[in-house]
Amino acid sequence: MMETDQHTNPVISKWLNKRPLIISGPCSAETREQLLETAIQLAGTGMVDVIRAGIWKPRTHPGNFEGIGTKGLPWLQEVKKITGLAVTVEVARAKHIEDALNFEVDILWIGARSTVNPATVQEVASALRGVNIPVLIKNPMNPDIELWIGALERIAGAGIKNIGLVHRGFSTFGNTEYRNTPMWHIAIEMKRRNPELMMICDPTHISGRREIIQSVAQKAIDLNFDGLMIESHIDPDKALTDGRQQLTPLALEKLLQSITWRKEKSGQQPYDTILEQLRDQVDLIDDELFNLLSRRMKISEQIGEYKKQNEITILQKNRWNEILEKRKQIGKTLGLSCTFIDKYLTAIHMESINHQNKVMNS
Ligand code: PEP
Ligand code: MN
């Protein structure tokens, strides 16, 4: 569990315990008026817990707006004072941390372009030694869970007690539906390995365009994420960074109202019991499936033995095509999708070949 007792600041202890935690604010702080107006409107929704703002922006191309810099930190201090909400900024350098702490920033976050680079993460971690501040770690740009874990190890190793994770998707080459493909399984695996850490979703950077943010956010909540980080700007079309994916505070409020918030348990006895019974049934069926798969592999080994004695190749193309076609037909009538049948049979086939291979080369 996250430690709460070390924080006397009520804003921070509220942050640690609130579920779902909602973080919102502009991609970048641009002017004092833009930041304050956005933050005040967001606070007015009553649904936002933490105000974010990029102060130093690591940009892909040189010459783009690289953030207002330290000059924007007093604006965040004003935001804190006026709204009573906690504030968070992205840090990538020791100097960023020093400045952020001087201006009473409550939470730091490490961006995807930093998590991907162990040298940067180490610089941040070293600067954090002896500091008591919560840190959020975004996933790295590329789908490498080890880089994410490495960053976590470095930050935890620096003595940071309150660490959260942020899933913001992974970059790919070429156009896809998303700016950054979610690859939900990586976030789920990260959560499985670190169940004590909060996992927040950033549907803004996954989506890259405001039209699909709601559906990504809903999916994250359906998957039991602990909160959302969504960018908001009073005038998104005039934003200096990430204009296509920012929402006005009003649009953000509507989006949050449209989400079906789910919890892990219904808290009502009969429903949770029904769920448990259904899960027991699923477990029993999985037991059966595993026993059947094991039996199937033993038969494959016998086939391997036969092929070995008769000097027949393991793979016979026609036989495999026959199996695929036949099973796809049967699968359809049983309500199983072709994609699933394909993946399932390919996995079984590979395992079966491995078993036969072992027998034939023993
Ligand atoms: C951001 O939050 O504005 C940002 C740059 O995010 P990421 O590090 O996920 O790209
Ligand atoms: Mn952004």
Short mmCIF file of C-alpha atoms and ligand atoms in Angstrom, two decimals:
data_model
loop_
_atom_site.label_atom_id
_atom_site.label_comp_id
_atom_site.label_asym_id
_atom_site.label_seq_id
_atom_site.Cartn_x
_atom_site.Cartn_y
_atom_site.Cartn_z
CA MET A 1 0.00 0.00 0.00
CA MET A 2 1.06 3.56 -0.53
CA GLU A 3 2.25 5.29 2.60
CA THR A 4 0.05 8.14 3.61
CA ASP A 5 1.30 8.98 7.07
CA GLN A 6 4.44 10.77 5.95
CA HIS A 7 2.36 13.47 4.29
CA THR A 8 1.04 16.21 6.47
CA ASN A 9 -0.04 18.28 3.47
CA PRO A 10 -3.80 17.63 3.18
CA VAL A 11 -3.74 18.19 -0.58
CA ILE A 12 -1.22 15.42 -1.01
CA SER A 13 -2.82 12.91 1.33
CA LYS A 14 -6.08 13.49 -0.51
CA TRP A 15 -4.23 12.79 -3.75
CA LEU A 16 -2.88 9.51 -2.45
CA ASN A 17 -6.26 8.16 -1.44
CA LYS A 18 -8.60 9.48 -4.11
CA ARG A 19 -9.98 6.99 -6.67
CA PRO A 20 -10.46 7.68 -9.49
CA LEU A 21 -7.80 10.38 -9.43
CA ILE A 22 -8.36 13.00 -12.12
CA ILE A 23 -5.42 15.05 -13.38
CA SER A 24 -6.06 17.74 -15.96
CA GLY A 25 -4.56 20.92 -17.31
CA PRO A 26 -2.87 22.20 -20.43
CA CYS A 27 -0.24 20.30 -22.34
CA SER A 28 1.93 23.40 -21.84
CA ALA A 29 1.71 26.46 -19.64
CA GLU A 30 1.76 29.26 -22.20
CA THR A 31 0.73 32.47 -20.44
CA ARG A 32 -0.34 33.29 -16.90
CA GLU A 33 -3.88 34.04 -18.11
CA GLN A 34 -4.17 30.81 -20.13
CA LEU A 35 -2.98 28.68 -17.21
CA LEU A 36 -5.03 30.40 -14.53
CA GLU A 37 -8.22 30.50 -16.59
CA THR A 38 -7.90 26.83 -17.56
CA ALA A 39 -7.16 25.78 -13.98
CA ILE A 40 -9.98 27.86 -12.47
CA GLN A 41 -12.51 26.41 -14.93
CA LEU A 42 -11.22 22.88 -14.28
CA ALA A 43 -11.47 23.38 -10.51
CA GLY A 44 -15.00 24.70 -11.08
CA THR A 45 -16.09 21.32 -12.47
CA GLY A 46 -15.50 19.85 -9.01
CA MET A 47 -14.21 16.71 -10.73
CA VAL A 48 -10.50 17.48 -11.06
CA ASP A 49 -8.00 16.70 -8.28
CA VAL A 50 -4.66 17.76 -9.70
CA ILE A 51 -3.70 20.45 -12.22
CA ARG A 52 -0.99 19.49 -14.70
CA ALA A 53 1.06 21.80 -16.92
CA GLY A 54 4.14 21.19 -19.06
CA ILE A 55 6.77 23.80 -18.14
CA TRP A 56 9.71 22.26 -19.99
CA LYS A 57 8.65 20.44 -23.16
CA PRO A 58 10.95 17.85 -24.73
CA ARG A 59 9.97 18.23 -28.40
CA THR A 60 10.62 15.81 -31.22
CA HIS A 61 11.75 18.57 -33.60
CA PRO A 62 13.93 21.56 -32.74
CA GLY A 63 12.40 24.98 -33.20
CA ASN A 64 9.00 24.05 -31.76
CA PHE A 65 7.71 25.63 -28.54
CA GLU A 66 9.88 24.10 -25.82
CA GLY A 67 7.88 25.32 -22.85
CA ILE A 68 7.77 28.60 -20.97
CA GLY A 69 10.39 27.38 -18.49
CA THR A 70 10.89 28.42 -14.88
CA LYS A 71 8.98 31.64 -15.52
CA GLY A 72 5.75 29.57 -15.49
CA LEU A 73 6.28 28.12 -12.01
CA PRO A 74 4.97 31.17 -10.08
CA TRP A 75 1.77 30.87 -12.19
CA LEU A 76 1.38 27.32 -10.90
CA GLN A 77 1.87 28.59 -7.36
CA GLU A 78 -1.04 30.96 -7.98
CA VAL A 79 -3.11 28.08 -9.36
CA LYS A 80 -2.48 26.20 -6.14
CA LYS A 81 -3.46 29.14 -3.99
CA ILE A 82 -6.61 30.00 -5.95
CA THR A 83 -7.97 26.50 -6.60
CA GLY A 84 -6.64 24.62 -3.57
CA LEU A 85 -5.72 21.77 -5.91
CA ALA A 86 -2.36 20.00 -6.13
CA VAL A 87 -0.15 20.78 -9.13
CA THR A 88 2.16 18.59 -11.18
CA VAL A 89 4.85 19.21 -13.81
CA GLU A 90 7.08 17.07 -16.01
CA VAL A 91 10.77 16.98 -15.06
CA ALA A 92 13.66 15.68 -17.14
CA ARG A 93 16.70 17.43 -15.61
CA ALA A 94 18.15 17.98 -12.12
CA LYS A 95 17.58 21.72 -12.61
CA HIS A 96 13.86 21.14 -13.31
CA ILE A 97 13.53 19.33 -9.98
CA GLU A 98 15.35 22.07 -8.09
CA ASP A 99 13.10 24.75 -9.61
CA ALA A 100 9.89 22.74 -9.17
CA LEU A 101 10.66 22.18 -5.48
CA ASN A 102 11.49 25.87 -4.97
CA PHE A 103 8.05 26.75 -6.31
CA GLU A 104 6.20 24.13 -4.22
CA VAL A 105 5.10 21.81 -7.00
CA ASP A 106 3.29 18.89 -5.31
CA ILE A 107 3.84 16.01 -7.71
CA LEU A 108 6.46 15.42 -10.41
CA TRP A 109 6.06 13.32 -13.51
CA ILE A 110 8.58 11.71 -15.81
CA GLY A 111 7.58 11.85 -19.48
CA ALA A 112 7.71 9.04 -22.03
CA ARG A 113 10.72 10.60 -23.80
CA SER A 114 12.63 10.45 -20.50
CA THR A 115 11.55 6.99 -19.30
CA VAL A 116 12.97 5.61 -22.52
CA ASN A 117 16.44 6.89 -21.58
CA PRO A 118 18.12 5.37 -18.48
CA ALA A 119 20.69 8.20 -18.34
CA THR A 120 17.93 10.80 -18.07
CA VAL A 121 16.03 8.75 -15.51
CA GLN A 122 19.23 8.37 -13.49
CA GLU A 123 19.83 12.12 -13.52
CA VAL A 124 16.27 12.65 -12.27
CA ALA A 125 16.63 9.88 -9.66
CA SER A 126 19.92 11.28 -8.32
CA ALA A 127 18.39 14.74 -7.99
CA LEU A 128 15.45 13.22 -6.08
CA ARG A 129 17.61 11.56 -3.42
CA GLY A 130 16.49 12.79 -0.01
CA VAL A 131 13.40 14.52 -1.44
CA ASN A 132 9.92 13.58 -0.27
CA ILE A 133 7.60 14.10 -3.23
CA PRO A 134 5.26 11.79 -5.18
CA VAL A 135 6.49 10.90 -8.68
CA LEU A 136 4.48 9.60 -11.62
CA ILE A 137 6.35 7.57 -14.23
CA LYS A 138 4.94 7.46 -17.75
CA ASN A 139 5.60 4.40 -19.87
CA PRO A 140 8.54 4.66 -22.32
CA MET A 141 7.88 5.62 -25.96
CA ASN A 142 8.53 2.07 -27.17
CA PRO A 143 6.75 -1.05 -25.90
CA ASP A 144 9.57 -2.22 -23.63
CA ILE A 145 8.27 -3.04 -20.16
CA GLU A 146 11.83 -3.45 -18.84
CA LEU A 147 12.59 0.25 -19.49
CA TRP A 148 9.47 1.16 -17.52
CA ILE A 149 10.51 -1.16 -14.68
CA GLY A 150 14.09 0.15 -14.82
CA ALA A 151 12.82 3.70 -14.36
CA LEU A 152 10.68 2.53 -11.45
CA GLU A 153 13.69 0.82 -9.86
CA ARG A 154 15.83 3.96 -10.22
CA ILE A 155 13.19 6.27 -8.74
CA ALA A 156 12.33 3.86 -5.92
CA GLY A 157 16.06 3.36 -5.37
CA ALA A 158 16.40 7.11 -4.80
CA GLY A 159 14.10 6.71 -1.81
CA ILE A 160 10.87 8.02 -3.38
CA LYS A 161 8.02 6.33 -1.52
CA ASN A 162 4.98 7.49 -3.45
CA ILE A 163 5.23 6.38 -7.04
CA GLY A 164 2.43 6.14 -9.56
CA LEU A 165 2.49 4.82 -13.12
CA VAL A 166 0.96 6.48 -16.18
CA HIS A 167 0.00 4.53 -19.28
CA ARG A 168 0.16 6.84 -22.34
CA GLY A 169 0.52 4.30 -25.14
CA PHE A 170 3.46 3.41 -27.39
CA SER A 171 4.67 4.98 -30.60
CA THR A 172 4.64 3.00 -33.84
CA PHE A 173 5.70 3.71 -37.39
CA GLY A 174 2.97 4.77 -39.80
CA ASN A 175 -0.58 5.90 -39.29
CA THR A 176 -2.84 4.03 -36.93
CA GLU A 177 -6.13 4.88 -35.32
CA TYR A 178 -4.14 6.17 -32.33
CA ARG A 179 -1.27 8.61 -31.92
CA ASN A 180 0.25 6.07 -29.53
CA THR A 181 -1.07 2.50 -29.66
CA PRO A 182 -2.44 1.57 -26.23
CA MET A 183 -1.13 -2.03 -26.11
CA TRP A 184 -3.22 -2.43 -22.96
CA HIS A 185 -1.59 -5.78 -22.15
CA ILE A 186 1.69 -4.00 -21.27
CA ALA A 187 -0.02 -1.73 -18.74
CA ILE A 188 -1.93 -4.70 -17.35
CA GLU A 189 1.31 -6.68 -16.99
CA MET A 190 2.99 -3.68 -15.33
CA LYS A 191 0.09 -3.47 -12.88
CA ARG A 192 0.27 -7.22 -12.24
CA ARG A 193 3.95 -6.92 -11.37
CA ASN A 194 3.42 -3.79 -9.22
CA PRO A 195 -0.03 -4.22 -7.69
CA GLU A 196 0.69 -1.72 -4.92
CA LEU A 197 1.25 1.18 -7.33
CA MET A 198 -1.53 3.32 -8.75
CA MET A 199 -1.92 3.06 -12.53
CA ILE A 200 -3.31 6.11 -14.26
CA CYS A 201 -4.27 6.25 -17.93
CA ASP A 202 -3.44 9.23 -20.17
CA PRO A 203 -6.05 8.78 -22.92
CA THR A 204 -5.03 12.15 -24.43
CA HIS A 205 -1.62 11.04 -25.64
CA ILE A 206 -2.94 7.62 -26.66
CA SER A 207 -5.66 9.24 -28.79
CA GLY A 208 -3.90 12.22 -30.33
CA ARG A 209 -7.32 13.60 -31.35
CA ARG A 210 -10.11 14.67 -29.11
CA GLU A 211 -12.86 12.61 -30.80
CA ILE A 212 -11.68 9.27 -29.39
CA ILE A 213 -10.49 10.31 -25.92
CA GLN A 214 -13.79 9.33 -24.29
CA SER A 215 -13.72 5.75 -25.56
CA VAL A 216 -10.09 5.26 -24.51
CA ALA A 217 -10.83 6.73 -21.07
CA GLN A 218 -13.86 4.44 -20.67
CA LYS A 219 -11.77 1.43 -21.60
CA ALA A 220 -9.18 2.38 -18.95
CA ILE A 221 -11.90 2.63 -16.30
CA ASP A 222 -13.36 -0.70 -17.46
CA LEU A 223 -9.88 -2.17 -16.95
CA ASN A 224 -9.79 -0.89 -13.36
CA PHE A 225 -7.25 1.91 -13.83
CA ASP A 226 -6.94 4.18 -10.79
CA GLY A 227 -7.34 7.48 -12.58
CA LEU A 228 -7.04 9.59 -15.71
CA MET A 229 -4.70 12.32 -16.92
CA ILE A 230 -6.41 14.37 -19.63
CA GLU A 231 -5.13 17.56 -21.23
CA SER A 232 -7.33 20.63 -21.19
CA HIS A 233 -6.87 24.12 -22.64
CA ILE A 234 -9.25 27.10 -22.63
CA ASP A 235 -8.74 27.46 -26.39
CA PRO A 236 -7.37 24.17 -27.80
CA ASP A 237 -7.19 25.35 -31.39
CA LYS A 238 -4.76 28.09 -30.35
CA ALA A 239 -2.64 25.81 -28.14
CA LEU A 240 1.11 25.97 -28.75
CA THR A 241 1.43 22.18 -28.28
CA ASP A 242 -0.94 19.22 -28.80
CA GLY A 243 -3.89 21.34 -29.96
CA ARG A 244 -5.72 18.46 -31.69
CA GLN A 245 -5.95 16.42 -28.53
CA GLN A 246 -6.85 19.03 -25.92
CA LEU A 247 -10.37 19.59 -24.58
CA THR A 248 -11.89 22.76 -23.21
CA PRO A 249 -12.64 22.48 -19.47
CA LEU A 250 -16.35 22.28 -20.37
CA ALA A 251 -15.74 19.41 -22.82
CA LEU A 252 -13.65 17.70 -20.17
CA GLU A 253 -16.47 18.02 -17.65
CA LYS A 254 -18.94 16.51 -20.14
CA LEU A 255 -16.52 13.69 -20.93
CA LEU A 256 -16.04 12.84 -17.25
CA GLN A 257 -19.82 12.93 -16.72
CA SER A 258 -20.31 10.53 -19.63
CA ILE A 259 -17.97 7.89 -18.21
CA THR A 260 -19.50 4.87 -16.54
CA TRP A 261 -17.37 4.64 -13.41
CA ARG A 262 -16.86 1.04 -12.37
CA LYS A 263 -15.49 -0.46 -9.22
CA GLU A 264 -13.76 -3.74 -8.58
CA LYS A 265 -16.66 -5.10 -6.53
CA SER A 266 -20.32 -4.17 -6.42
CA GLY A 267 -20.19 -4.19 -2.61
CA GLN A 268 -23.61 -5.85 -2.66
CA GLN A 269 -23.56 -9.41 -1.42
CA PRO A 270 -25.78 -11.17 -4.02
CA TYR A 271 -23.99 -9.60 -7.01
CA ASP A 272 -20.51 -10.36 -5.74
CA THR A 273 -21.58 -13.95 -4.96
CA ILE A 274 -22.99 -14.39 -8.47
CA LEU A 275 -19.74 -13.06 -9.91
CA GLU A 276 -17.72 -15.46 -7.75
CA GLN A 277 -19.85 -18.42 -8.87
CA LEU A 278 -19.43 -17.51 -12.53
CA ARG A 279 -15.67 -17.17 -12.00
CA ASP A 280 -15.58 -20.60 -10.34
CA GLN A 281 -17.20 -22.01 -13.47
CA VAL A 282 -14.61 -20.33 -15.65
CA ASP A 283 -11.81 -21.78 -13.48
CA LEU A 284 -13.28 -25.28 -13.82
CA ILE A 285 -13.48 -24.95 -17.59
CA ASP A 286 -9.88 -23.68 -17.70
CA ASP A 287 -8.84 -26.78 -15.71
CA GLU A 288 -10.53 -28.97 -18.31
CA LEU A 289 -8.98 -27.05 -21.20
CA PHE A 290 -5.50 -27.47 -19.70
CA ASN A 291 -6.00 -31.22 -19.19
CA LEU A 292 -7.22 -31.57 -22.77
CA LEU A 293 -4.29 -29.54 -24.12
CA SER A 294 -1.87 -31.72 -22.21
CA ARG A 295 -3.54 -34.85 -23.65
CA ARG A 296 -3.37 -33.34 -27.12
CA MET A 297 0.40 -32.76 -26.77
CA LYS A 298 0.95 -36.36 -25.60
CA ILE A 299 -0.78 -37.56 -28.79
CA SER A 300 1.44 -35.17 -30.79
CA GLU A 301 4.45 -36.86 -29.22
CA GLN A 302 3.13 -40.27 -30.34
CA ILE A 303 2.69 -38.83 -33.83
CA GLY A 304 6.28 -37.57 -33.61
CA GLU A 305 7.44 -41.08 -32.69
CA TYR A 306 5.58 -42.53 -35.71
CA LYS A 307 6.97 -39.88 -38.09
CA LYS A 308 10.48 -40.52 -36.80
CA GLN A 309 10.25 -44.26 -37.42
CA ASN A 310 8.90 -43.70 -40.91
CA GLU A 311 11.14 -40.71 -41.75
CA ILE A 312 8.25 -38.36 -42.43
CA THR A 313 8.57 -34.57 -42.03
CA ILE A 314 6.89 -32.93 -39.03
CA LEU A 315 5.03 -30.39 -41.12
CA GLN A 316 2.57 -31.39 -43.80
CA LYS A 317 1.19 -28.24 -45.35
CA ASN A 318 -2.11 -29.68 -46.55
CA ARG A 319 -2.95 -31.19 -43.21
CA TRP A 320 -2.40 -27.82 -41.47
CA ASN A 321 -4.54 -25.92 -44.02
CA GLU A 322 -7.27 -28.52 -43.64
CA ILE A 323 -7.27 -28.11 -39.85
CA LEU A 324 -7.40 -24.31 -40.10
CA GLU A 325 -10.28 -24.24 -42.59
CA LYS A 326 -12.31 -26.88 -40.80
CA ARG A 327 -11.89 -25.24 -37.39
CA LYS A 328 -12.73 -21.76 -38.69
CA GLN A 329 -16.02 -23.11 -40.04
CA ILE A 330 -16.83 -24.90 -36.80
CA GLY A 331 -15.67 -21.91 -34.76
CA LYS A 332 -18.07 -19.65 -36.60
CA THR A 333 -21.05 -21.79 -35.69
CA LEU A 334 -19.85 -21.74 -32.04
CA GLY A 335 -19.57 -17.94 -31.90
CA LEU A 336 -15.75 -17.82 -31.97
CA SER A 337 -14.11 -15.19 -34.18
CA CYS A 338 -11.82 -16.17 -37.08
CA THR A 339 -9.00 -14.05 -35.61
CA PHE A 340 -9.25 -15.92 -32.33
CA ILE A 341 -9.35 -19.35 -33.99
CA ASP A 342 -6.33 -18.36 -36.04
CA LYS A 343 -4.28 -17.23 -33.03
CA TYR A 344 -5.40 -20.15 -30.90
CA LEU A 345 -4.64 -22.82 -33.49
CA THR A 346 -1.31 -21.24 -34.43
CA ALA A 347 -0.24 -21.32 -30.77
CA ILE A 348 -1.34 -24.94 -30.36
CA HIS A 349 0.29 -25.91 -33.62
CA MET A 350 3.62 -24.34 -32.60
CA GLU A 351 3.54 -26.10 -29.24
CA SER A 352 2.68 -29.37 -30.96
CA ILE A 353 5.60 -28.97 -33.41
CA ASN A 354 7.93 -28.32 -30.46
CA HIS A 355 6.77 -31.54 -28.77
CA GLN A 356 7.19 -33.54 -31.99
CA ASN A 357 10.58 -31.95 -32.60
CA LYS A 358 11.80 -33.04 -29.18
CA VAL A 359 10.68 -36.64 -29.83
CA MET A 360 12.12 -36.80 -33.35
CA ASN A 361 15.51 -35.42 -32.36
CA SER A 362 15.88 -37.32 -29.13
C1 PEP B 1 2.69 15.51 -21.95
O1 PEP B 1 2.15 14.99 -20.98
O2 PEP B 1 2.40 16.63 -22.38
C2 PEP B 1 3.69 14.72 -22.67
C3 PEP B 1 4.65 15.25 -23.38
O3 PEP B 1 3.44 13.42 -22.54
P1 PEP B 1 4.29 12.13 -22.99
O4 PEP B 1 5.55 12.17 -22.18
O5 PEP B 1 3.37 11.04 -22.61
O6 PEP B 1 4.53 12.23 -24.46
MN MN B 2 0.94 16.94 -24.42
#
